[in-house]
PDB file of C-alpha atoms in Angstrom:
ATOM      1  CA  MET A   1     -30.654 140.277 -65.640  1.00 66.00           C
ATOM      2  CA  ALA A   2     -29.129 140.760 -62.163  1.00 78.00           C
ATOM      3  CA  VAL A   3     -31.016 137.504 -60.972  1.00 83.00           C
ATOM      4  CA  TRP A   4     -29.315 135.388 -63.720  1.00 74.00           C
ATOM      5  CA  ILE A   5     -25.987 136.737 -63.060  1.00 83.00           C
ATOM      6  CA  PHE A   6     -26.319 135.955 -59.413  1.00 86.00           C
ATOM      7  CA  ALA A   7     -27.596 132.554 -60.335  1.00 85.00           C
ATOM      8  CA  LEU A   8     -24.579 131.898 -62.475  1.00 84.00           C
ATOM      9  CA  ILE A   9     -22.134 133.032 -59.744  1.00 88.00           C
ATOM     10  CA  VAL A  10     -23.956 130.631 -57.212  1.00 90.00           C
ATOM     11  CA  LEU A  11     -23.889 127.674 -59.727  1.00 88.00           C
ATOM     12  CA  VAL A  12     -20.036 128.129 -60.336  1.00 87.00           C
ATOM     13  CA  ALA A  13     -19.490 128.499 -56.744  1.00 90.00           C
ATOM     14  CA  VAL A  14     -21.461 125.402 -55.817  1.00 90.00           C
ATOM     15  CA  PHE A  15     -19.683 123.531 -58.591  1.00 86.00           C
ATOM     16  CA  LEU A  16     -16.258 124.283 -57.363  1.00 85.00           C
ATOM     17  CA  ILE A  17     -17.122 123.551 -53.693  1.00 89.00           C
ATOM     18  CA  VAL A  18     -18.731 120.208 -54.456  1.00 87.00           C
ATOM     19  CA  ALA A  19     -16.152 119.080 -56.993  1.00 81.00           C
ATOM     20  CA  THR A  20     -13.011 120.021 -55.014  1.00 78.00           C
ATOM     21  CA  LEU A  21     -14.143 119.556 -51.417  1.00 81.00           C
ATOM     22  CA  VAL A  22     -17.157 117.559 -50.949  1.00 85.00           C
ATOM     23  CA  LEU A  23     -16.856 114.735 -53.403  1.00 82.00           C
ATOM     24  CA  PRO A  24     -13.208 114.031 -52.795  1.00 79.00           C
ATOM     25  CA  LYS A  25     -13.701 114.019 -49.062  1.00 79.00           C
ATOM     26  CA  LEU A  26     -16.490 111.487 -49.489  1.00 81.00           C
ATOM     27  CA  PHE A  27     -15.212 109.118 -51.904  1.00 77.00           C
ATOM     28  CA  LEU A  28     -11.358 109.642 -52.225  1.00 72.00           C
ATOM     29  CA  HIS A  29     -10.443 110.253 -48.605  1.00 67.00           C
ATOM     30  CA  ASN A  30      -7.683 107.799 -47.395  1.00 63.00           C
ATOM     31  CA  LYS A  31      -8.308 106.569 -43.795  1.00 63.00           C
ATOM     32  CA  CYS A  32      -5.438 105.843 -41.452  1.00 59.00           C
ATOM     33  CA  ALA A  33      -5.226 102.141 -40.735  1.00 58.00           C
ATOM     34  CA  LEU A  34      -3.977 102.786 -37.210  1.00 62.00           C
ATOM     35  CA  THR A  35      -6.349 103.657 -34.453  1.00 60.00           C
ATOM     36  CA  GLY A  36      -3.696 103.874 -31.703  1.00 61.00           C
ATOM     37  CA  SER A  37      -0.088 102.955 -30.854  1.00 66.00           C
ATOM     38  CA  ILE A  38       0.831  99.424 -29.499  1.00 69.00           C
ATOM     39  CA  ASP A  39       4.472 100.690 -28.853  1.00 75.00           C
ATOM     40  CA  ARG A  40       5.740 100.177 -25.287  1.00 78.00           C
ATOM     41  CA  GLY A  41       7.041 102.835 -23.215  1.00 81.00           C
ATOM     42  CA  ILE A  42      10.225 101.890 -21.496  1.00 83.00           C
ATOM     43  CA  ARG A  43      11.620 104.856 -19.609  1.00 85.00           C
ATOM     44  CA  ARG A  44      10.729 108.447 -18.732  1.00 85.00           C
ATOM     45  CA  THR A  45      13.332 110.985 -17.930  1.00 82.00           C
ATOM     46  CA  VAL A  46      12.630 114.627 -16.444  1.00 82.00           C
ATOM     47  CA  THR A  47      15.344 117.234 -16.779  1.00 76.00           C
ATOM     48  CA  ARG A  48      15.293 120.963 -15.981  1.00 75.00           C
ATOM     49  CA  ASN A  49      14.561 121.953 -19.641  1.00 75.00           C
ATOM     50  CA  GLY A  50      11.946 119.255 -20.410  1.00 80.00           C
ATOM     51  CA  GLU A  51      11.460 115.483 -20.518  1.00 85.00           C
ATOM     52  CA  SER A  52      11.973 112.356 -22.805  1.00 84.00           C
ATOM     53  CA  CYS A  53      10.277 109.191 -23.171  1.00 88.00           C
ATOM     54  CA  LEU A  54      11.916 106.106 -24.536  1.00 90.00           C
ATOM     55  CA  TYR A  55       9.708 103.678 -26.519  1.00 89.00           C
ATOM     56  CA  GLU A  56       9.973 100.273 -28.071  1.00 87.00           C
ATOM     57  CA  PRO A  57       7.984  99.838 -31.293  1.00 85.00           C
ATOM     58  CA  SER A  58       6.016  96.872 -32.435  1.00 82.00           C
ATOM     59  CA  PRO A  59       7.690  93.588 -33.029  1.00 82.00           C
ATOM     60  CA  SER A  60       7.416  93.993 -36.860  1.00 79.00           C
ATOM     61  CA  ILE A  61       9.073  97.417 -36.759  1.00 82.00           C
ATOM     62  CA  ARG A  62      11.841  96.518 -34.063  1.00 84.00           C
ATOM     63  CA  LYS A  63      14.042  94.749 -36.616  1.00 83.00           C
ATOM     64  CA  TYR A  64      14.538  98.045 -38.461  1.00 85.00           C
ATOM     65  CA  ILE A  65      13.967 100.568 -35.665  1.00 86.00           C
ATOM     66  CA  LYS A  66      15.041  99.230 -32.329  1.00 88.00           C
ATOM     67  CA  LYS A  67      13.994 102.074 -30.171  1.00 90.00           C
ATOM     68  CA  TYR A  68      12.900 105.633 -30.462  1.00 89.00           C
ATOM     69  CA  VAL A  69      12.731 108.699 -28.101  1.00 89.00           C
ATOM     70  CA  LEU A  70      10.119 111.432 -27.795  1.00 88.00           C
ATOM     71  CA  THR A  71      11.472 114.608 -26.317  1.00 87.00           C
ATOM     72  CA  VAL A  72      10.011 117.838 -25.052  1.00 87.00           C
ATOM     73  CA  CYS A  73      12.550 120.702 -24.865  1.00 84.00           C
ATOM     74  CA  ASP A  74      11.504 124.345 -24.403  1.00 78.00           C
ATOM     75  CA  ASP A  75       8.056 123.404 -25.498  1.00 78.00           C
ATOM     76  CA  LYS A  76       9.428 121.922 -28.728  1.00 87.00           C
ATOM     77  CA  LYS A  77       8.663 118.063 -29.366  1.00 89.00           C
ATOM     78  CA  ALA A  78      10.762 115.880 -31.456  1.00 91.00           C
ATOM     79  CA  LEU A  79      11.572 112.341 -32.275  1.00 89.00           C
ATOM     80  CA  VAL A  80      14.789 110.501 -32.986  1.00 90.00           C
ATOM     81  CA  CYS A  81      15.102 106.734 -33.757  1.00 89.00           C
ATOM     82  CA  LYS A  82      17.671 104.070 -33.038  1.00 89.00           C
ATOM     83  CA  LEU A  83      18.281 101.688 -35.848  1.00 86.00           C
ATOM     84  CA  GLY A  84      18.136  97.814 -35.389  1.00 79.00           C
ATOM     85  CA  LYS A  85      20.866  97.428 -38.118  1.00 78.00           C
ATOM     86  CA  SER A  86      22.881  99.386 -40.559  1.00 80.00           C
ATOM     87  CA  PHE A  87      21.054 100.760 -43.561  1.00 80.00           C
ATOM     88  CA  LYS A  88      21.725 103.194 -46.327  1.00 84.00           C
ATOM     89  CA  PHE A  89      18.162 104.502 -46.828  1.00 88.00           C
ATOM     90  CA  LEU A  90      14.853 104.290 -44.700  1.00 85.00           C
ATOM     91  CA  ASP A  91      11.459 105.435 -45.769  1.00 86.00           C
ATOM     92  CA  TYR A  92       9.047 105.371 -42.723  1.00 85.00           C
ATOM     93  CA  ASP A  93       5.718 107.130 -41.554  1.00 84.00           C
ATOM     94  CA  ILE A  94       5.352 108.768 -38.146  1.00 85.00           C
ATOM     95  CA  VAL A  95       1.547 108.760 -37.172  1.00 85.00           C
ATOM     96  CA  VAL A  96       1.024 111.442 -34.715  1.00 85.00           C
ATOM     97  CA  PHE A  97      -1.646 111.132 -32.099  1.00 85.00           C
ATOM     98  CA  ASP A  98      -2.853 113.769 -29.684  1.00 82.00           C
ATOM     99  CA  SER A  99      -4.102 113.348 -26.087  1.00 79.00           C
ATOM    100  CA  GLN A 100      -7.547 112.247 -27.304  1.00 81.00           C
ATOM    101  CA  ASN A 101      -6.198 109.338 -29.413  1.00 78.00           C
ATOM    102  CA  LYS A 102      -7.009 111.028 -32.592  1.00 80.00           C
ATOM    103  CA  VAL A 103      -4.536 111.133 -35.643  1.00 78.00           C
ATOM    104  CA  ARG A 104      -3.298 114.819 -36.121  1.00 77.00           C
ATOM    105  CA  CYS A 105      -0.968 114.019 -39.041  1.00 79.00           C
ATOM    106  CA  ILE A 106       1.126 111.581 -40.702  1.00 79.00           C
ATOM    107  CA  LEU A 107       4.668 112.555 -41.323  1.00 84.00           C
ATOM    108  CA  ASN A 108       6.511 110.683 -44.112  1.00 83.00           C
ATOM    109  CA  VAL A 109      10.249 110.545 -43.651  1.00 85.00           C
ATOM    110  CA  LYS A 110      12.723 109.550 -46.287  1.00 86.00           C
ATOM    111  CA  GLU A 111      16.240 109.629 -45.101  1.00 83.00           C
ATOM    112  CA  ALA A 112      19.652 108.714 -46.324  1.00 85.00           C
ATOM    113  CA  LEU A 113      21.215 107.320 -43.191  1.00 81.00           C
ATOM    114  CA  ARG A 114      24.477 107.959 -41.587  1.00 79.00           C
ATOM    115  CA  ASP A 115      26.843 105.531 -39.680  1.00 76.00           C
ATOM    116  CA  SER A 116      25.780 106.680 -36.345  1.00 76.00           C
ATOM    117  CA  GLY A 117      23.027 104.155 -35.937  1.00 81.00           C
ATOM    118  CA  TYR A 118      20.388 106.871 -35.348  1.00 85.00           C
ATOM    119  CA  THR A 119      18.068 108.713 -37.667  1.00 85.00           C
ATOM    120  CA  ARG A 120      17.979 112.555 -37.798  1.00 86.00           C
ATOM    121  CA  VAL A 121      15.770 114.486 -35.334  1.00 88.00           C
ATOM    122  CA  ILE A 122      12.268 114.879 -36.595  1.00 87.00           C
ATOM    123  CA  ARG A 123      10.317 117.982 -35.286  1.00 90.00           C
ATOM    124  CA  LEU A 124       6.702 116.979 -34.132  1.00 88.00           C
ATOM    125  CA  PRO A 125       3.608 119.226 -33.985  1.00 86.00           C
ATOM    126  CA  ASP A 126       2.729 120.869 -30.636  1.00 84.00           C
ATOM    127  CA  GLU A 127      -0.267 118.616 -30.199  1.00 85.00           C
ATOM    128  CA  ALA A 128       1.558 115.383 -30.424  1.00 84.00           C
ATOM    129  CA  ALA A 129       1.054 113.122 -27.308  1.00 85.00           C
ATOM    130  CA  TYR A 130       2.447 109.936 -28.815  1.00 82.00           C
ATOM    131  CA  VAL A 131       3.226 108.345 -32.142  1.00 86.00           C
ATOM    132  CA  SER A 132       3.331 104.994 -33.996  1.00 84.00           C
ATOM    133  CA  LEU A 133       5.779 104.120 -36.613  1.00 85.00           C
ATOM    134  CA  ASN A 134       5.453 102.145 -39.911  1.00 83.00           C
ATOM    135  CA  ILE A 135       8.304 101.118 -42.178  1.00 84.00           C
ATOM    136  CA  ASN A 136       7.642 101.784 -45.941  1.00 82.00           C
ATOM    137  CA  GLY A 137      11.083 100.704 -47.236  1.00 82.00           C
ATOM    138  CA  VAL A 138      14.607  99.988 -46.472  1.00 84.00           C
ATOM    139  CA  ASP A 139      17.420 100.329 -48.921  1.00 82.00           C
ATOM    140  CA  ASP A 140      15.814  99.145 -52.238  1.00 76.00           C
ATOM    141  CA  ILE A 141      13.074  97.108 -50.695  1.00 76.00           C
ATOM    142  CA  ILE A 142       9.559  98.522 -50.232  1.00 77.00           C
ATOM    143  CA  PHE A 143       6.958  96.819 -48.040  1.00 74.00           C
ATOM    144  CA  PRO A 144       3.427  96.426 -49.153  1.00 67.00           C
ATOM    145  CA  ARG A 145       1.944  97.414 -45.668  1.00 66.00           C
ATOM    146  CA  ARG A 146       0.633 101.047 -45.662  1.00 65.00           C
ATOM    147  CA  VAL A 147      -0.531 103.271 -43.054  1.00 68.00           C
ATOM    148  CA  LEU A 148      -3.219 104.942 -45.422  1.00 65.00           C
ATOM    149  CA  SER A 149      -5.703 102.603 -46.785  1.00 61.00           C
ATOM    150  CA  ARG A 150      -6.029 102.432 -50.610  1.00 65.00           C
ATOM    151  CA  VAL A 151      -9.100 104.030 -52.310  1.00 68.00           C
ATOM    152  CA  SER A 152     -11.415 101.226 -53.382  1.00 71.00           C
ATOM    153  CA  SER A 153     -12.692 100.808 -56.877  1.00 74.00           C
ATOM    154  CA  VAL A 154     -16.235 101.110 -55.682  1.00 80.00           C
ATOM    155  CA  LYS A 155     -15.566 104.484 -54.187  1.00 79.00           C
ATOM    156  CA  VAL A 156     -13.779 105.607 -57.390  1.00 78.00           C
ATOM    157  CA  LEU A 157     -16.584 104.617 -59.516  1.00 80.00           C
ATOM    158  CA  LEU A 158     -19.088 106.316 -57.318  1.00 84.00           C
ATOM    159  CA  PHE A 159     -16.793 109.529 -57.327  1.00 83.00           C
ATOM    160  CA  ALA A 160     -16.540 109.409 -61.085  1.00 80.00           C
ATOM    161  CA  LEU A 161     -20.320 109.011 -61.591  1.00 83.00           C
ATOM    162  CA  CYS A 162     -21.298 111.764 -59.033  1.00 86.00           C
ATOM    163  CA  SER A 163     -18.633 114.103 -60.705  1.00 84.00           C
ATOM    164  CA  ALA A 164     -19.886 113.372 -64.298  1.00 80.00           C
ATOM    165  CA  ALA A 165     -23.515 114.067 -63.043  1.00 84.00           C
ATOM    166  CA  LEU A 166     -22.258 117.234 -61.351  1.00 86.00           C
ATOM    167  CA  VAL A 167     -20.545 118.408 -64.682  1.00 83.00           C
ATOM    168  CA  LEU A 168     -23.569 117.663 -66.655  1.00 80.00           C
ATOM    169  CA  PHE A 169     -25.829 119.580 -64.252  1.00 84.00           C
ATOM    170  CA  THR A 170     -23.408 122.541 -64.169  1.00 86.00           C
ATOM    171  CA  VAL A 171     -23.093 122.739 -68.018  1.00 81.00           C
ATOM    172  CA  VAL A 172     -26.810 122.685 -68.462  1.00 79.00           C
ATOM    173  CA  GLY A 173     -27.348 125.272 -65.713  1.00 83.00           C
ATOM    174  CA  ILE A 174     -24.824 127.617 -67.305  1.00 79.00           C
ATOM    175  CA  ARG A 175     -26.481 127.165 -70.600  1.00 77.00           C
ATOM    176  CA  VAL A 176     -29.769 128.221 -69.011  1.00 77.00           C
ATOM    177  CA  CYS A 177     -28.260 131.309 -67.465  1.00 77.00           C
ATOM    178  CA  CYS A 178     -26.322 132.295 -70.525  1.00 75.00           C
ATOM    179  CA  SER A 179     -29.528 131.821 -72.648  1.00 73.00           C
ATOM    180  CA  TYR A 180     -31.503 134.299 -70.365  1.00 74.00           C
ATOM    181  CA  LEU A 181     -28.513 136.639 -70.122  1.00 72.00           C
ATOM    182  CA  LEU A 182     -27.704 137.092 -73.841  1.00 68.00           C
ATOM    183  CA  GLY A 183     -30.732 135.880 -75.603  1.00 59.00           C
ATOM    184  CA  GLY A 184     -32.921 138.913 -74.766  1.00 56.00           C
ATOM    185  CA  VAL A 185     -36.573 138.406 -76.129  1.00 49.00           C
ATOM    186  CA  PHE A 186     -35.253 135.207 -77.852  1.00 47.00           C
ATOM    187  CA  SER A 187     -34.000 133.486 -74.682  1.00 54.00           C
ATOM    188  CA  GLU A 188     -36.653 130.974 -74.619  1.00 58.00           C
ATOM    189  CA  SER A 189     -36.342 130.006 -78.228  1.00 54.00           C
ATOM    190  CA  LEU A 190     -32.354 129.809 -77.750  1.00 53.00           C
ATOM    191  CA  LEU A 191     -32.881 127.704 -74.768  1.00 56.00           C
ATOM    192  CA  VAL A 192     -35.014 125.076 -76.416  1.00 56.00           C
ATOM    193  CA  GLU A 193     -33.344 125.237 -79.940  1.00 59.00           C
ATOM    194  CA  GLY A 194     -32.209 121.703 -81.062  1.00 53.00           C
ATOM    195  CA  ARG A 195     -28.708 122.396 -82.219  1.00 61.00           C
ATOM    196  CA  SER A 196     -27.848 124.385 -79.125  1.00 60.00           C
ATOM    197  CA  ALA A 197     -29.232 121.515 -77.018  1.00 64.00           C
ATOM    198  CA  VAL A 198     -27.059 118.901 -78.909  1.00 69.00           C
ATOM    199  CA  PHE A 199     -23.875 121.182 -78.395  1.00 69.00           C
ATOM    200  CA  THR A 200     -24.728 121.414 -74.620  1.00 68.00           C
ATOM    201  CA  VAL A 201     -24.890 117.628 -74.197  1.00 70.00           C
ATOM    202  CA  ILE A 202     -21.651 117.054 -76.373  1.00 74.00           C
ATOM    203  CA  ILE A 203     -19.641 119.557 -74.266  1.00 72.00           C
ATOM    204  CA  GLY A 204     -21.027 118.121 -71.054  1.00 70.00           C
ATOM    205  CA  SER A 205     -20.198 114.572 -72.115  1.00 74.00           C
ATOM    206  CA  VAL A 206     -16.690 115.511 -73.174  1.00 77.00           C
ATOM    207  CA  VAL A 207     -15.898 117.398 -69.931  1.00 73.00           C
ATOM    208  CA  ALA A 208     -17.660 114.500 -67.838  1.00 72.00           C
ATOM    209  CA  PHE A 209     -15.470 111.889 -69.709  1.00 76.00           C
ATOM    210  CA  ALA A 210     -12.236 113.955 -69.147  1.00 76.00           C
ATOM    211  CA  ASP A 211     -13.272 114.164 -65.423  1.00 70.00           C
ATOM    212  CA  LEU A 212     -13.566 110.421 -65.313  1.00 70.00           C
ATOM    213  CA  ALA A 213     -10.309 109.806 -66.992  1.00 75.00           C
ATOM    214  CA  LEU A 214      -8.282 112.190 -64.884  1.00 73.00           C
ATOM    215  CA  THR A 215      -9.974 110.681 -61.616  1.00 69.00           C
ATOM    216  CA  LEU A 216      -8.950 107.250 -62.620  1.00 70.00           C
ATOM    217  CA  ILE A 217      -5.422 108.290 -63.592  1.00 74.00           C
ATOM    218  CA  PHE A 218      -4.851 110.208 -60.414  1.00 69.00           C
ATOM    219  CA  VAL A 219      -6.139 107.350 -58.101  1.00 65.00           C
ATOM    220  CA  PHE A 220      -4.125 104.697 -60.024  1.00 66.00           C
ATOM    221  CA  ILE A 221      -1.009 106.839 -59.633  1.00 64.00           C
ATOM    222  CA  ILE A 222      -1.682 107.254 -55.811  1.00 58.00           C
ATOM    223  CA  ASN A 223      -2.507 103.689 -55.166  1.00 58.00           C
ATOM    224  CA  ASN A 224       0.339 102.210 -57.358  1.00 56.00           C
ATOM    225  CA  LYS A 225       3.140 104.818 -56.894  1.00 48.00           C
ATOM    226  CA  SER A 226       5.539 101.991 -55.614  1.00 38.00           C
ATOM    227  CA  ALA A 227       4.464  99.323 -57.824  1.00 39.00           C
ATOM    228  CA  SER A 228       7.776  99.361 -59.799  1.00 39.00           C
ATOM    229  CA  LYS A 229       9.911  98.643 -56.701  1.00 39.00           C
ATOM    230  CA  LYS A 230      10.575  95.229 -55.155  1.00 39.00           C
ATOM    231  CA  GLU A 231       8.223  94.240 -52.371  1.00 39.00           C
ATOM    232  CA  ARG A 232       8.775  92.196 -49.419  1.00 40.00           C
ATOM    233  CA  LYS A 233       6.861  91.830 -46.143  1.00 42.00           C
ATOM    234  CA  PRO A 234       8.724  92.800 -42.892  1.00 41.00           C
ATOM    235  CA  GLU A 235      10.209  89.700 -41.200  1.00 43.00           C
TER     236      GLU A 235
END
């Protein structure tokens, strides 16, 4: 009996790891469209407490964010942007790169702007070496260009099929373990009994279908969360 209890625990653990970590990372992981920054450094200033670097963003961003400054003061890194025009609302991404040119994180900033002509100061992670900016929206306009690539329909389909197979395998495995745990001397007959097998297939199919539906809904929401807003390409 101890063997089947251990097998049941391992089966459930493997299901949770594969379903929540392995499959989403393989199929639903959004990749960053940027592999580096094309922003141009203009000036570097060194002070007693730290240093600051003034950058000019790419031409497509410059109409909205004219310049930005990366500062290091008391080992704390931060960024502040100078606006190209007067806006009421700005939605932008800060792609943070480390010294090895690897993306460390993507910070999404949604800010109601003041009349100062600058954004608020954004604290950066300690490993930040430089950044790249991407404008998602200005006022009531949203831009279609995204930092993270969308999950393709092929990957969604593969994820759903693998998840359904995983669910069916797990349900059958749980049925086998429970048959030997609870069936006693009748465990083998309980395992191959027709009605029990039909119930197992029905339950597995329902769970697999629910998993497929939830996956499609989740990916649809992520990929189309801004579909209701007006879109316009940056000028």
